[in-house]
XYZ file of C-alpha atoms in Angstrom:
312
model
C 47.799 -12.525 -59.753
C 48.202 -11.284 -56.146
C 49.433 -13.113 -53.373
C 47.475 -15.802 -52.015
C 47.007 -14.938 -47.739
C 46.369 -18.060 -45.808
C 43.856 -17.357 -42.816
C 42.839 -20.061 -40.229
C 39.129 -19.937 -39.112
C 36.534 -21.345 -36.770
C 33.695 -22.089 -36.470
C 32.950 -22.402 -32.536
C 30.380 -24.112 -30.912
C 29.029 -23.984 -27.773
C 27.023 -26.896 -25.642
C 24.021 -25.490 -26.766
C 25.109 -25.630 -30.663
C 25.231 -22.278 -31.403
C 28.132 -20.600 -33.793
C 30.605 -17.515 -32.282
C 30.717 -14.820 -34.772
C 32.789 -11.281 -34.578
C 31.934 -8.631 -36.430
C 35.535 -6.949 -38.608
C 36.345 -3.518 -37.593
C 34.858 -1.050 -40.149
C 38.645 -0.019 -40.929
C 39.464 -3.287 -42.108
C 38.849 -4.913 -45.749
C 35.446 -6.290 -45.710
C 35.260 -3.933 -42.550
C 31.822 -4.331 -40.893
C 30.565 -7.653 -41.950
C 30.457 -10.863 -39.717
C 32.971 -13.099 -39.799
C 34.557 -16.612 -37.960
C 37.260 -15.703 -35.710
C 40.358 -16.458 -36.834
C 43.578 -14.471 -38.198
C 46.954 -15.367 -40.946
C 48.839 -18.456 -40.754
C 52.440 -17.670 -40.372
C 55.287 -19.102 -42.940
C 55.946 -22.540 -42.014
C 53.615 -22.397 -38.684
C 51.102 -25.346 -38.933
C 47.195 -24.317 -39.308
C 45.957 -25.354 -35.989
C 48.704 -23.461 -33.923
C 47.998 -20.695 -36.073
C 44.051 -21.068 -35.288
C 44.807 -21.881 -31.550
C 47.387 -18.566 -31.265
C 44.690 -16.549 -32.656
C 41.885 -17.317 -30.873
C 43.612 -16.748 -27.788
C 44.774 -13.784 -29.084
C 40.907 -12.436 -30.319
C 38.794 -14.032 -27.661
C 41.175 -15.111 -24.922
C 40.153 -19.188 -25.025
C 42.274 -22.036 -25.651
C 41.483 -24.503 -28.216
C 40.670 -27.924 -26.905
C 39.021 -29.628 -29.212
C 39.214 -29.492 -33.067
C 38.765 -31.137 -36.885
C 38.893 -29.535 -40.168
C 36.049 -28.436 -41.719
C 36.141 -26.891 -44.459
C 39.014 -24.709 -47.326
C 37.864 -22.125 -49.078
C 39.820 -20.557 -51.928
C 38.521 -17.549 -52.456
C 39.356 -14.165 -55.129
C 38.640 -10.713 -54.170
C 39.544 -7.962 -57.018
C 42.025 -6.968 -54.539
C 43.807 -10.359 -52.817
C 43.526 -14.011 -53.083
C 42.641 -15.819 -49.363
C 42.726 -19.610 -48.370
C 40.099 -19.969 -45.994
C 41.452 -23.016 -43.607
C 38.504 -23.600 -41.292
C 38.171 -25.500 -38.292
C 35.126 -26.850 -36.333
C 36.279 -25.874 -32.616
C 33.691 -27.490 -30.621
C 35.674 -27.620 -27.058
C 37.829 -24.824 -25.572
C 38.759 -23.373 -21.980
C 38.266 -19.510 -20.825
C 34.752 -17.110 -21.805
C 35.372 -15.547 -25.137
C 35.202 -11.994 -25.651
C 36.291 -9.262 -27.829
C 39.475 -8.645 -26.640
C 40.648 -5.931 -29.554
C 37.247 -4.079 -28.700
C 35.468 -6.358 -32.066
C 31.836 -6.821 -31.018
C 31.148 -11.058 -30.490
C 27.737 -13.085 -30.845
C 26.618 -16.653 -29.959
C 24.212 -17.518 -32.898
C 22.082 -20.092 -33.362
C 23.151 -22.002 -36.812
C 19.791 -21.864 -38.374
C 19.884 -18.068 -38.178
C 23.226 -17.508 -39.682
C 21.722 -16.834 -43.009
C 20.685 -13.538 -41.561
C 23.579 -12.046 -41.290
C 25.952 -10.590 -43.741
C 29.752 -11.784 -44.100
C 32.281 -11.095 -46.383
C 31.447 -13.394 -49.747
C 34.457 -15.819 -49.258
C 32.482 -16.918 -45.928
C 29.419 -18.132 -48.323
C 30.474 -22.019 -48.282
C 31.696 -22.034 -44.259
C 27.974 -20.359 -43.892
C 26.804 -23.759 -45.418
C 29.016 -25.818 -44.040
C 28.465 -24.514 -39.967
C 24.974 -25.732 -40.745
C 25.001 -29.271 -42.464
C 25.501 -32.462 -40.982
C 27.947 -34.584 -40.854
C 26.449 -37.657 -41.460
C 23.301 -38.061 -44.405
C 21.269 -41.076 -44.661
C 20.144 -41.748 -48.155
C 16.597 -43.598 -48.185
C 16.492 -46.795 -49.609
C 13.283 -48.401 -50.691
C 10.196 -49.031 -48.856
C 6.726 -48.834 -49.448
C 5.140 -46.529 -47.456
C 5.305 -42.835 -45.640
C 4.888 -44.256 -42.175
C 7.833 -46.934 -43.610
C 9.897 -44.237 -44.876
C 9.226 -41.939 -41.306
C 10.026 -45.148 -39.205
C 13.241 -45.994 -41.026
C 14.037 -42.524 -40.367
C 13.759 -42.338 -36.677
C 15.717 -45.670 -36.637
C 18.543 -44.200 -38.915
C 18.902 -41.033 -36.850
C 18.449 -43.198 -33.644
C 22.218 -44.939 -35.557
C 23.688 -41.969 -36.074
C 22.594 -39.861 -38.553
C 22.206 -36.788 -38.829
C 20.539 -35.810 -41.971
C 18.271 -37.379 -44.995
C 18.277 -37.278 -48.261
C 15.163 -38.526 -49.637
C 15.464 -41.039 -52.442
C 12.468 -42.928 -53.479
C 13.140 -43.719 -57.437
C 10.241 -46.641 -57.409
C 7.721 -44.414 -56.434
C 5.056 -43.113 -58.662
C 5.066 -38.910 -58.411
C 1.834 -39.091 -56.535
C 3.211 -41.554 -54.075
C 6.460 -39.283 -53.357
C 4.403 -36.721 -53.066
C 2.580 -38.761 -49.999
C 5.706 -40.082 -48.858
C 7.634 -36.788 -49.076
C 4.993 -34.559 -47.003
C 5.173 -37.015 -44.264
C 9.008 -37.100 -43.880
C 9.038 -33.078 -44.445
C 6.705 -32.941 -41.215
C 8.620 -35.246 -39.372
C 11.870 -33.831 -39.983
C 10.815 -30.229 -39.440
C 9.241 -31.503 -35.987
C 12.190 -32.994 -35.087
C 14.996 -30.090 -36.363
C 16.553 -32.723 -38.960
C 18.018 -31.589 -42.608
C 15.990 -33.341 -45.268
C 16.788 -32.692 -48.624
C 14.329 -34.419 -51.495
C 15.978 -36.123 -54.700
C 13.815 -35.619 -57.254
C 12.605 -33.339 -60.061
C 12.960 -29.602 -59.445
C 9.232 -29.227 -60.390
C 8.314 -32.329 -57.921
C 10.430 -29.855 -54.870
C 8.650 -26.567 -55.703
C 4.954 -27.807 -55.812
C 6.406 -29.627 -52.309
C 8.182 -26.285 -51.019
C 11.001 -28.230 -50.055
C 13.828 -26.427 -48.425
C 16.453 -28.456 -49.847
C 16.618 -30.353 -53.648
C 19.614 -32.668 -54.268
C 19.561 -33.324 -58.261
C 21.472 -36.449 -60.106
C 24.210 -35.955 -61.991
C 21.841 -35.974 -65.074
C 19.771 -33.179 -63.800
C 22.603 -31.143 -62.551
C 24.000 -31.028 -66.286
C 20.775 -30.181 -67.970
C 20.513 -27.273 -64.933
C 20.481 -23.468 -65.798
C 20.475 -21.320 -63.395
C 20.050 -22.137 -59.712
C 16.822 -20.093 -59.437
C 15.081 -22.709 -60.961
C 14.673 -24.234 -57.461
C 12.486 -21.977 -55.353
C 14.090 -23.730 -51.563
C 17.178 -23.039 -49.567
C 19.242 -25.395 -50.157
C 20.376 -27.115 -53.572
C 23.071 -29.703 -54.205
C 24.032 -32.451 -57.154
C 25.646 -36.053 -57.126
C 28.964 -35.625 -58.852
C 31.043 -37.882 -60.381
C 33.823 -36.249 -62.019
C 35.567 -32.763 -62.153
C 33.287 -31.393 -65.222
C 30.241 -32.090 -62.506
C 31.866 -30.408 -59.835
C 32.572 -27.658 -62.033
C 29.038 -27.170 -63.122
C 27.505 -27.388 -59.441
C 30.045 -24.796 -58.289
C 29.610 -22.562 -61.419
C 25.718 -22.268 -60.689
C 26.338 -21.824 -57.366
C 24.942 -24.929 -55.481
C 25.406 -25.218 -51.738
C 27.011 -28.517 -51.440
C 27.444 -31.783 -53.274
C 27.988 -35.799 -53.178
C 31.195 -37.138 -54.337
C 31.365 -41.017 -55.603
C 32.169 -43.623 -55.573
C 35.218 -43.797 -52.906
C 35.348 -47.109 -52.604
C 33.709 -50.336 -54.319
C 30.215 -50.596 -53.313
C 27.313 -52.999 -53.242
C 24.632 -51.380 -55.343
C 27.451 -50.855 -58.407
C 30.264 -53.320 -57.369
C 31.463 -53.453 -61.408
C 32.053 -49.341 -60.884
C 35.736 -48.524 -60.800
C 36.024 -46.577 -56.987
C 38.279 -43.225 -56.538
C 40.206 -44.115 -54.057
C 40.649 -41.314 -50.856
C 43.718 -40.008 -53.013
C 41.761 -38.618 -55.757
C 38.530 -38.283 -53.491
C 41.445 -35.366 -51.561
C 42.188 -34.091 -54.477
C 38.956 -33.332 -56.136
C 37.646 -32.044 -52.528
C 41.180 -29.589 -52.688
C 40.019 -28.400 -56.257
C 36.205 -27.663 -55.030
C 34.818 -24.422 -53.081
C 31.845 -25.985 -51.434
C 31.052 -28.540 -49.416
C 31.746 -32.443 -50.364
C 30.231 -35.612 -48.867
C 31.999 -38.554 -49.300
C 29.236 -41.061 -50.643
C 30.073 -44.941 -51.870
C 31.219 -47.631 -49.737
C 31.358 -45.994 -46.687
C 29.752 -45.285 -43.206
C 30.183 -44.270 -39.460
C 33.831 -45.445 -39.651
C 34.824 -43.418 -42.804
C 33.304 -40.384 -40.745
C 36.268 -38.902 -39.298
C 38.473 -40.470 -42.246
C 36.491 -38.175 -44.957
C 37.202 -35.181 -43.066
C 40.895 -35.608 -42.621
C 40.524 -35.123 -47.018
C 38.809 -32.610 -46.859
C 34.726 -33.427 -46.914
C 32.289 -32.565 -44.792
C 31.276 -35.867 -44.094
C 29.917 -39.386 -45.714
C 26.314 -39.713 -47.570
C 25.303 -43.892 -47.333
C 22.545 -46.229 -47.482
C 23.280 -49.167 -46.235
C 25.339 -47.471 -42.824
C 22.266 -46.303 -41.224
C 19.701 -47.264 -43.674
C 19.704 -51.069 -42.493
């Protein structure tokens, strides 16, 4: 097997959200694709000062602010890369090309319009999810559901996933077309748990299956939307959603929760490891909330799922 290059990577925001991408000199491998700036980690250098050197070096700024976001293993037929990618979301100086690569502030909802080199695939999804997904809990109504909503985001979150399991189908269906209108009116991710059948006749953009459905899954273009994730609950799961190439999943449970308090937890040990094992993007999800935020992304994730944090 070839060597295995370690690269630190960011993704940089600016104050009006929008992602830095370079474009990789047509000499180089991958050569003119888009990428995240970023550049090799030295033997024994830590990540960070590696990321912080190279930026300077590539765009002439200074790293301020920073947090893991995401590793990506990733095999070319060629070489082996760790991905080790940042979320730089502070930083002193203008950027610009300074080795003559062309640079572009992007907004994150058009990065899927632009080609990068196939390692990039789960940073692409990970520049553009939240860090923080509400999971519905149960009410009875749509305007219910869409004023629980604006109260969760008004808490902190910063996605949904609907989950409405004591609903009839025609009653999701009312209660999903009123949350999808909502949350496309007010820019917020809403992904839909529920049959893949129940999604396409909705057009949803985003399907998140349970661990059931995930299993019985066979091929990802069975869901006709953007996005497409799983609940996962042990390796063989994660296995499965990364083998049919899902987007992102949910990880649990962490810790000892209310809904399933007899349910032996993880622990953030094993939650690390499992995230160090997986190629896409984790949320933490059981027993946690706002202050398991920044605690989920020191292992790895890209941030916590709940009910009960924002939910009320």
């Amino acid at each position: 097997m070839s060597k295995l290059i370690h690269v630190a990577a960011a993704v940089i925001l600016n104050d009006k959200g929008q992602v830095l991408l370079a474009k990789r000199p047509d000499d180089k491998h991958q050569g003119g694709l888009w990428e995240f700036p970023g550049g090799k980690v030295e033997p024994d250098e830590p990540v960070l000062e590696a990321l912080t050197r190279e930026l300077d070096e590539e765009l002439g700024i200074r790293v301020t602010s920073a947090r893991p976001l995401i590793q990506v293993p990733h095999h070319y037929p060629d070489k082996s890369v760790l991905l080790d990618v940042f979320e730089v979301d502070a930083f002193s100086g203008e950027p610009w090309g300074r080795e003559g690569q062309p640079v572009r502030w992007v907004d994150a909802h058009l990065l899927d319009s632009y080609d990068f080199p196939a390692a990039n695939r789960p940073i692409l999804a990970a520049a553009q999810l939240p860090s923080r997904l509400v999971i519905t809990g149960a009410v009875e109504s749509g305007d219910e559901y869409v004023a629980k909503l604006a109260a969760a985001v008004e808490a902190g979150a910063e996605g949904v996933m609907l989950r409405a399991k004591q609903l009839s189908k025609e009653q999701f269906k009312s209660v999903a077309e009123q949350c999808i209108d909502y949350c496309k009116g007010k820019g917020i991710f809403l992904s839909l748990n529920c049959a893949i059948e129940q999604a396409n006749a909705l057009n949803a953009e985003a399907l998140h299956l349970s661990s059931g459905r995930l299993m019985q899954l066979q091929s990802r273009e069975q869901f006709s939307g953007r996005w497409l994730s799983a609940s996962c609950h042990c390796p063989e799961q994660l296995e499965k959603a990364q083998s049919l190439g899902l987007d992102f999943v949910t990880l649990s449970p962490v810790q000892v929760t209310r809904s399933h308090p007899e349910t032996e937890p993880m622990g953030w040990e094993q939650f690390s490891a499992l995230v160090a094992e997986t190629q896409i993007p984790v949320y933490g999800l059981g027993g946690l909330g706002e202050a398991n935020v920044e605690q989920a992304w020191a292992a790895g994730a890209q941030g916590v799922a709940a009910i009960s944090a924002w939910w009320g």
